[in-house]
Amino acid sequence: MKSTTRRSFLSGLAALSLPPLFGEEARRPRSAVIVVDIQGDFTEARKGSLAVAGTDEAYLRSVAEATAKFKAAGHLIFATQDWHPADHVSFVTNHKGRKPFEVIKINGRDQVLWPAHCIQNTKGAEILLDAGLFTKVVQKGKDRRFDSYSGFKDDGGARTEKESLLREADVREVIVYGVATDFCVRATALDAATAGFKVTMVRELSRGVAPDSVEKALADLRTAGVSVVDSLPLLA
Ligand code: VGL
Ligand code: ZN
């Protein structure tokens, strides 16, 4: 009898003094990790068609270990996966007479012509991390007409489910790393910042295509308010 009275008194007090979010179904703001494009075709370890310098087995191990630590610390873990149809506009093989890495204009946009990579359902498109790490894998670049460096939207403006997934999970802060620093990591971190998330980009877990475009990308990120760090205390 006495304990009943006391419990109802306490829950009445809680209802008065705490904001609505702190009820039984309270959802704390969370942080999420976005692991960008850790796929066979982008890695030297798998002799990928678009292998980014420094993506050896040791790099893959460091990304796997770090991601497991972030997960153990309670972060939600998302991946992006470049997932192109074979006739994708970004493939040099789909433009007669062009050379790899040439830049052409398509409907007024600059398009780099890449070696064919990350073709849907091929080995090269596989993510090289344990699938059990991920809350969700978000695929991008599926529309043959548009490239999509960002995990949030493609060059035609079509959105992936990324932003709504983060909002549904009450995510406020995101940590971004992976490949390539100067393309997909850059674009994903910039779009995360534009969407209002507090963004941290981790350099030691990222690799880029070319040193000068990496420096430029890091400058762009800092300008956009992204915190660019070499590492994080959790990884020490
Ligand atoms: C990427 C070029 C083409 C990337 C994807 O993951 O950075 N780069 N597609
Ligand atoms: Zn691509």
Short mmCIF file of C-alpha atoms and ligand atoms in Angstrom, two decimals:
data_model
loop_
_atom_site.label_atom_id
_atom_site.label_comp_id
_atom_site.label_asym_id
_atom_site.label_seq_id
_atom_site.Cartn_x
_atom_site.Cartn_y
_atom_site.Cartn_z
CA MET A 1 0.00 0.00 0.00
CA LYS A 2 2.65 2.41 1.07
CA SER A 3 4.92 1.53 -1.84
CA THR A 4 2.06 2.07 -4.30
CA THR A 5 1.48 5.56 -2.97
CA ARG A 6 5.15 6.32 -3.16
CA ARG A 7 5.55 5.07 -6.71
CA SER A 8 2.64 7.15 -7.94
CA PHE A 9 3.99 10.16 -6.12
CA LEU A 10 7.38 9.72 -7.81
CA SER A 11 5.98 9.15 -11.27
CA GLY A 12 3.76 12.21 -10.81
CA LEU A 13 6.82 14.21 -9.90
CA ALA A 14 8.73 12.89 -12.93
CA ALA A 15 5.87 13.84 -15.21
CA LEU A 16 5.93 17.37 -13.85
CA SER A 17 9.64 17.99 -13.90
CA LEU A 18 10.94 16.25 -17.00
CA PRO A 19 10.41 17.12 -20.64
CA PRO A 20 8.19 14.71 -22.63
CA LEU A 21 11.10 12.94 -24.34
CA PHE A 22 12.25 11.53 -20.99
CA GLY A 23 9.29 9.22 -20.61
CA GLU A 24 9.71 5.45 -20.68
CA GLU A 25 10.11 5.57 -24.46
CA ALA A 26 12.80 8.23 -24.19
CA ARG A 27 15.14 8.37 -27.13
CA ARG A 28 18.50 9.95 -26.52
CA PRO A 29 20.12 11.89 -29.33
CA ARG A 30 22.62 9.50 -30.81
CA SER A 31 25.69 9.51 -32.90
CA ALA A 32 26.18 7.54 -36.03
CA VAL A 33 29.13 6.47 -38.09
CA ILE A 34 28.97 6.51 -41.89
CA VAL A 35 31.55 4.15 -43.37
CA VAL A 36 31.97 5.21 -46.98
CA ASP A 37 32.45 2.78 -49.87
CA ILE A 38 34.79 0.19 -48.34
CA GLN A 39 34.40 -2.02 -51.42
CA GLY A 40 36.60 -4.33 -53.44
CA ASP A 41 36.94 -2.11 -56.49
CA PHE A 42 38.26 0.81 -54.43
CA THR A 43 40.94 -1.19 -52.67
CA GLU A 44 44.48 -2.27 -53.47
CA ALA A 45 43.93 -5.23 -51.16
CA ARG A 46 41.48 -6.67 -53.72
CA LYS A 47 43.24 -5.29 -56.82
CA GLY A 48 40.18 -3.19 -57.51
CA SER A 49 39.56 -1.46 -60.84
CA LEU A 50 39.63 1.94 -59.11
CA ALA A 51 41.98 1.14 -56.23
CA VAL A 52 42.71 4.12 -53.99
CA ALA A 53 46.34 4.49 -52.84
CA GLY A 54 46.97 3.12 -49.36
CA THR A 55 44.00 0.77 -49.21
CA ASP A 56 46.01 -2.31 -48.29
CA GLU A 57 45.07 -5.09 -45.85
CA ALA A 58 46.40 -3.06 -42.92
CA TYR A 59 44.08 -0.20 -43.84
CA LEU A 60 41.09 -2.57 -44.07
CA ARG A 61 42.00 -4.03 -40.67
CA SER A 62 42.20 -0.57 -39.11
CA VAL A 63 38.77 0.35 -40.52
CA ALA A 64 37.26 -2.94 -39.31
CA GLU A 65 38.70 -2.52 -35.80
CA ALA A 66 37.69 1.12 -35.51
CA THR A 67 34.17 0.42 -36.72
CA ALA A 68 33.78 -2.42 -34.20
CA LYS A 69 34.93 -0.05 -31.43
CA PHE A 70 32.42 2.61 -32.47
CA LYS A 71 29.67 0.01 -32.48
CA ALA A 72 30.66 -1.29 -29.04
CA ALA A 73 30.58 2.30 -27.77
CA GLY A 74 26.94 2.59 -28.85
CA HIS A 75 27.17 4.42 -32.15
CA LEU A 76 24.82 3.38 -34.93
CA ILE A 77 26.84 2.20 -37.91
CA PHE A 78 25.76 2.94 -41.47
CA ALA A 79 27.60 2.10 -44.66
CA THR A 80 27.34 3.58 -48.11
CA GLN A 81 27.82 1.30 -51.08
CA ASP A 82 28.57 2.49 -54.60
CA TRP A 83 26.16 0.32 -56.63
CA HIS A 84 26.20 1.04 -60.35
CA PRO A 85 24.43 -0.59 -63.30
CA ALA A 86 26.86 -1.76 -66.02
CA ASP A 87 25.73 1.03 -68.36
CA HIS A 88 26.42 3.78 -65.82
CA VAL A 89 27.22 7.27 -67.14
CA SER A 90 30.39 7.55 -65.01
CA PHE A 91 32.12 4.61 -66.71
CA VAL A 92 34.70 5.52 -69.35
CA THR A 93 33.77 2.28 -71.08
CA ASN A 94 30.37 3.82 -71.86
CA HIS A 95 31.89 6.81 -73.73
CA LYS A 96 33.56 5.99 -77.05
CA GLY A 97 36.98 7.52 -77.60
CA ARG A 98 37.39 8.80 -74.02
CA LYS A 99 40.22 8.05 -71.62
CA PRO A 100 39.98 7.11 -67.94
CA PHE A 101 39.86 10.15 -65.61
CA GLU A 102 38.96 12.54 -68.42
CA VAL A 103 36.37 15.09 -67.34
CA ILE A 104 33.47 15.78 -69.67
CA LYS A 105 30.38 17.96 -69.44
CA ILE A 106 27.07 16.17 -69.16
CA ASN A 107 24.04 18.48 -69.06
CA GLY A 108 26.31 21.23 -67.77
CA ARG A 109 27.80 19.10 -64.98
CA ASP A 110 31.41 17.96 -64.77
CA GLN A 111 31.59 14.18 -64.98
CA VAL A 112 34.83 12.33 -64.31
CA LEU A 113 35.04 9.22 -66.48
CA TRP A 114 36.06 6.41 -64.15
CA PRO A 115 37.12 2.88 -64.94
CA ALA A 116 34.06 0.67 -64.58
CA HIS A 117 33.65 -0.10 -60.86
CA CYS A 118 31.23 -1.37 -58.24
CA ILE A 119 28.86 -2.95 -60.74
CA GLN A 120 25.78 -4.30 -58.98
CA ASN A 121 26.10 -7.90 -57.78
CA THR A 122 29.76 -8.25 -58.71
CA LYS A 123 32.67 -9.11 -56.43
CA GLY A 124 34.11 -5.61 -56.81
CA ALA A 125 30.97 -4.07 -55.33
CA GLU A 126 31.10 -6.12 -52.13
CA ILE A 127 31.63 -4.31 -48.85
CA LEU A 128 34.78 -5.63 -47.18
CA LEU A 129 33.50 -5.40 -43.62
CA ASP A 130 31.38 -7.73 -41.52
CA ALA A 131 27.73 -7.09 -42.48
CA GLY A 132 26.79 -7.55 -38.81
CA LEU A 133 28.35 -4.17 -38.02
CA PHE A 134 25.75 -2.22 -39.93
CA THR A 135 22.37 -0.86 -38.91
CA LYS A 136 21.81 -0.28 -42.62
CA VAL A 137 23.73 -0.20 -45.88
CA VAL A 138 22.65 2.66 -48.15
CA GLN A 139 23.29 2.08 -51.85
CA LYS A 140 23.95 4.93 -54.26
CA GLY A 141 24.66 5.54 -57.92
CA LYS A 142 21.94 3.12 -59.03
CA ASP A 143 20.46 5.46 -61.67
CA ARG A 144 22.53 5.09 -64.86
CA ARG A 145 22.06 8.80 -65.68
CA PHE A 146 23.60 10.27 -62.55
CA ASP A 147 26.77 9.87 -60.53
CA SER A 148 26.45 9.95 -56.77
CA TYR A 149 29.52 10.62 -54.67
CA SER A 150 27.31 11.60 -51.76
CA GLY A 151 25.50 9.00 -49.70
CA PHE A 152 22.62 11.47 -49.30
CA LYS A 153 21.71 12.35 -52.89
CA ASP A 154 22.81 11.90 -56.49
CA ASP A 155 23.84 14.52 -59.06
CA GLY A 156 20.25 14.66 -60.26
CA GLY A 157 19.11 15.58 -56.73
CA ALA A 158 17.38 12.26 -55.96
CA ARG A 159 17.70 11.48 -52.26
CA THR A 160 18.67 8.15 -50.75
CA GLU A 161 17.06 7.01 -47.49
CA LYS A 162 20.16 8.15 -45.55
CA GLU A 163 18.88 11.40 -44.08
CA SER A 164 15.52 9.97 -43.02
CA LEU A 165 17.27 6.97 -41.41
CA LEU A 166 19.45 9.31 -39.37
CA ARG A 167 16.51 11.49 -38.33
CA GLU A 168 14.32 8.51 -37.39
CA ALA A 169 17.12 7.29 -35.15
CA ASP A 170 17.43 10.74 -33.55
CA VAL A 171 21.00 11.10 -34.72
CA ARG A 172 22.58 14.52 -34.20
CA GLU A 173 26.26 13.78 -34.75
CA VAL A 174 27.93 11.78 -37.49
CA ILE A 175 31.45 10.47 -37.90
CA VAL A 176 32.50 9.92 -41.51
CA TYR A 177 35.45 7.98 -42.96
CA GLY A 178 36.36 5.63 -45.80
CA VAL A 179 37.19 6.12 -49.47
CA ALA A 180 37.74 8.25 -51.33
CA THR A 181 38.50 11.29 -49.17
CA ASP A 182 38.41 13.63 -52.18
CA PHE A 183 35.18 12.22 -53.67
CA CYS A 184 32.65 10.19 -51.74
CA VAL A 185 33.86 10.96 -48.20
CA ARG A 186 33.97 14.67 -49.06
CA ALA A 187 30.51 14.74 -50.67
CA THR A 188 28.90 12.66 -47.92
CA ALA A 189 30.39 14.76 -45.10
CA LEU A 190 29.40 18.01 -46.84
CA ASP A 191 25.80 16.86 -47.32
CA ALA A 192 25.67 15.70 -43.69
CA ALA A 193 26.81 19.16 -42.58
CA THR A 194 24.28 20.86 -44.89
CA ALA A 195 21.55 18.68 -43.38
CA GLY A 196 22.46 20.10 -39.97
CA PHE A 197 24.38 17.24 -38.41
CA LYS A 198 27.52 17.85 -36.38
CA VAL A 199 30.12 16.15 -38.55
CA THR A 200 33.55 14.74 -37.79
CA MET A 201 35.76 13.34 -40.56
CA VAL A 202 38.53 10.95 -39.49
CA ARG A 203 41.67 11.16 -41.63
CA GLU A 204 43.52 8.07 -40.45
CA LEU A 205 40.55 5.92 -41.49
CA SER A 206 40.27 7.53 -44.93
CA ARG A 207 42.25 7.35 -48.16
CA GLY A 208 42.11 9.64 -51.18
CA VAL A 209 42.69 9.46 -54.91
CA ALA A 210 45.22 12.33 -55.25
CA PRO A 211 47.15 14.42 -52.66
CA ASP A 212 46.16 17.84 -54.04
CA SER A 213 42.46 17.04 -54.33
CA VAL A 214 42.61 15.55 -50.81
CA GLU A 215 44.00 18.83 -49.43
CA LYS A 216 41.33 20.77 -51.29
CA ALA A 217 38.63 18.41 -50.00
CA LEU A 218 39.79 18.82 -46.39
CA ALA A 219 39.74 22.61 -46.82
CA ASP A 220 36.18 22.42 -48.23
CA LEU A 221 35.12 20.30 -45.25
CA ARG A 222 36.60 22.72 -42.71
CA THR A 223 34.92 25.64 -44.47
CA ALA A 224 31.59 23.82 -44.17
CA GLY A 225 32.11 23.42 -40.42
CA VAL A 226 33.16 19.78 -40.49
CA SER A 227 35.65 18.87 -37.79
CA VAL A 228 38.56 17.19 -39.60
CA VAL A 229 40.57 15.10 -37.13
CA ASP A 230 43.51 12.75 -37.54
CA SER A 231 42.05 10.28 -35.07
CA LEU A 232 39.67 10.06 -32.11
CA PRO A 233 40.37 9.19 -28.44
CA LEU A 234 38.28 6.02 -28.74
CA LEU A 235 40.69 4.69 -31.37
CA ALA A 236 43.86 5.13 -29.30
C1 VGL B 1 33.96 7.05 -55.74
C2 VGL B 1 34.63 7.66 -57.83
C3 VGL B 1 33.55 7.02 -58.40
C4 VGL B 1 34.22 7.09 -54.27
C5 VGL B 1 32.84 6.44 -56.27
O1 VGL B 1 33.80 6.16 -53.56
O2 VGL B 1 34.89 8.04 -53.80
N1 VGL B 1 34.83 7.67 -56.53
N2 VGL B 1 32.65 6.42 -57.61
ZN ZN B 2 31.13 5.24 -58.53
#
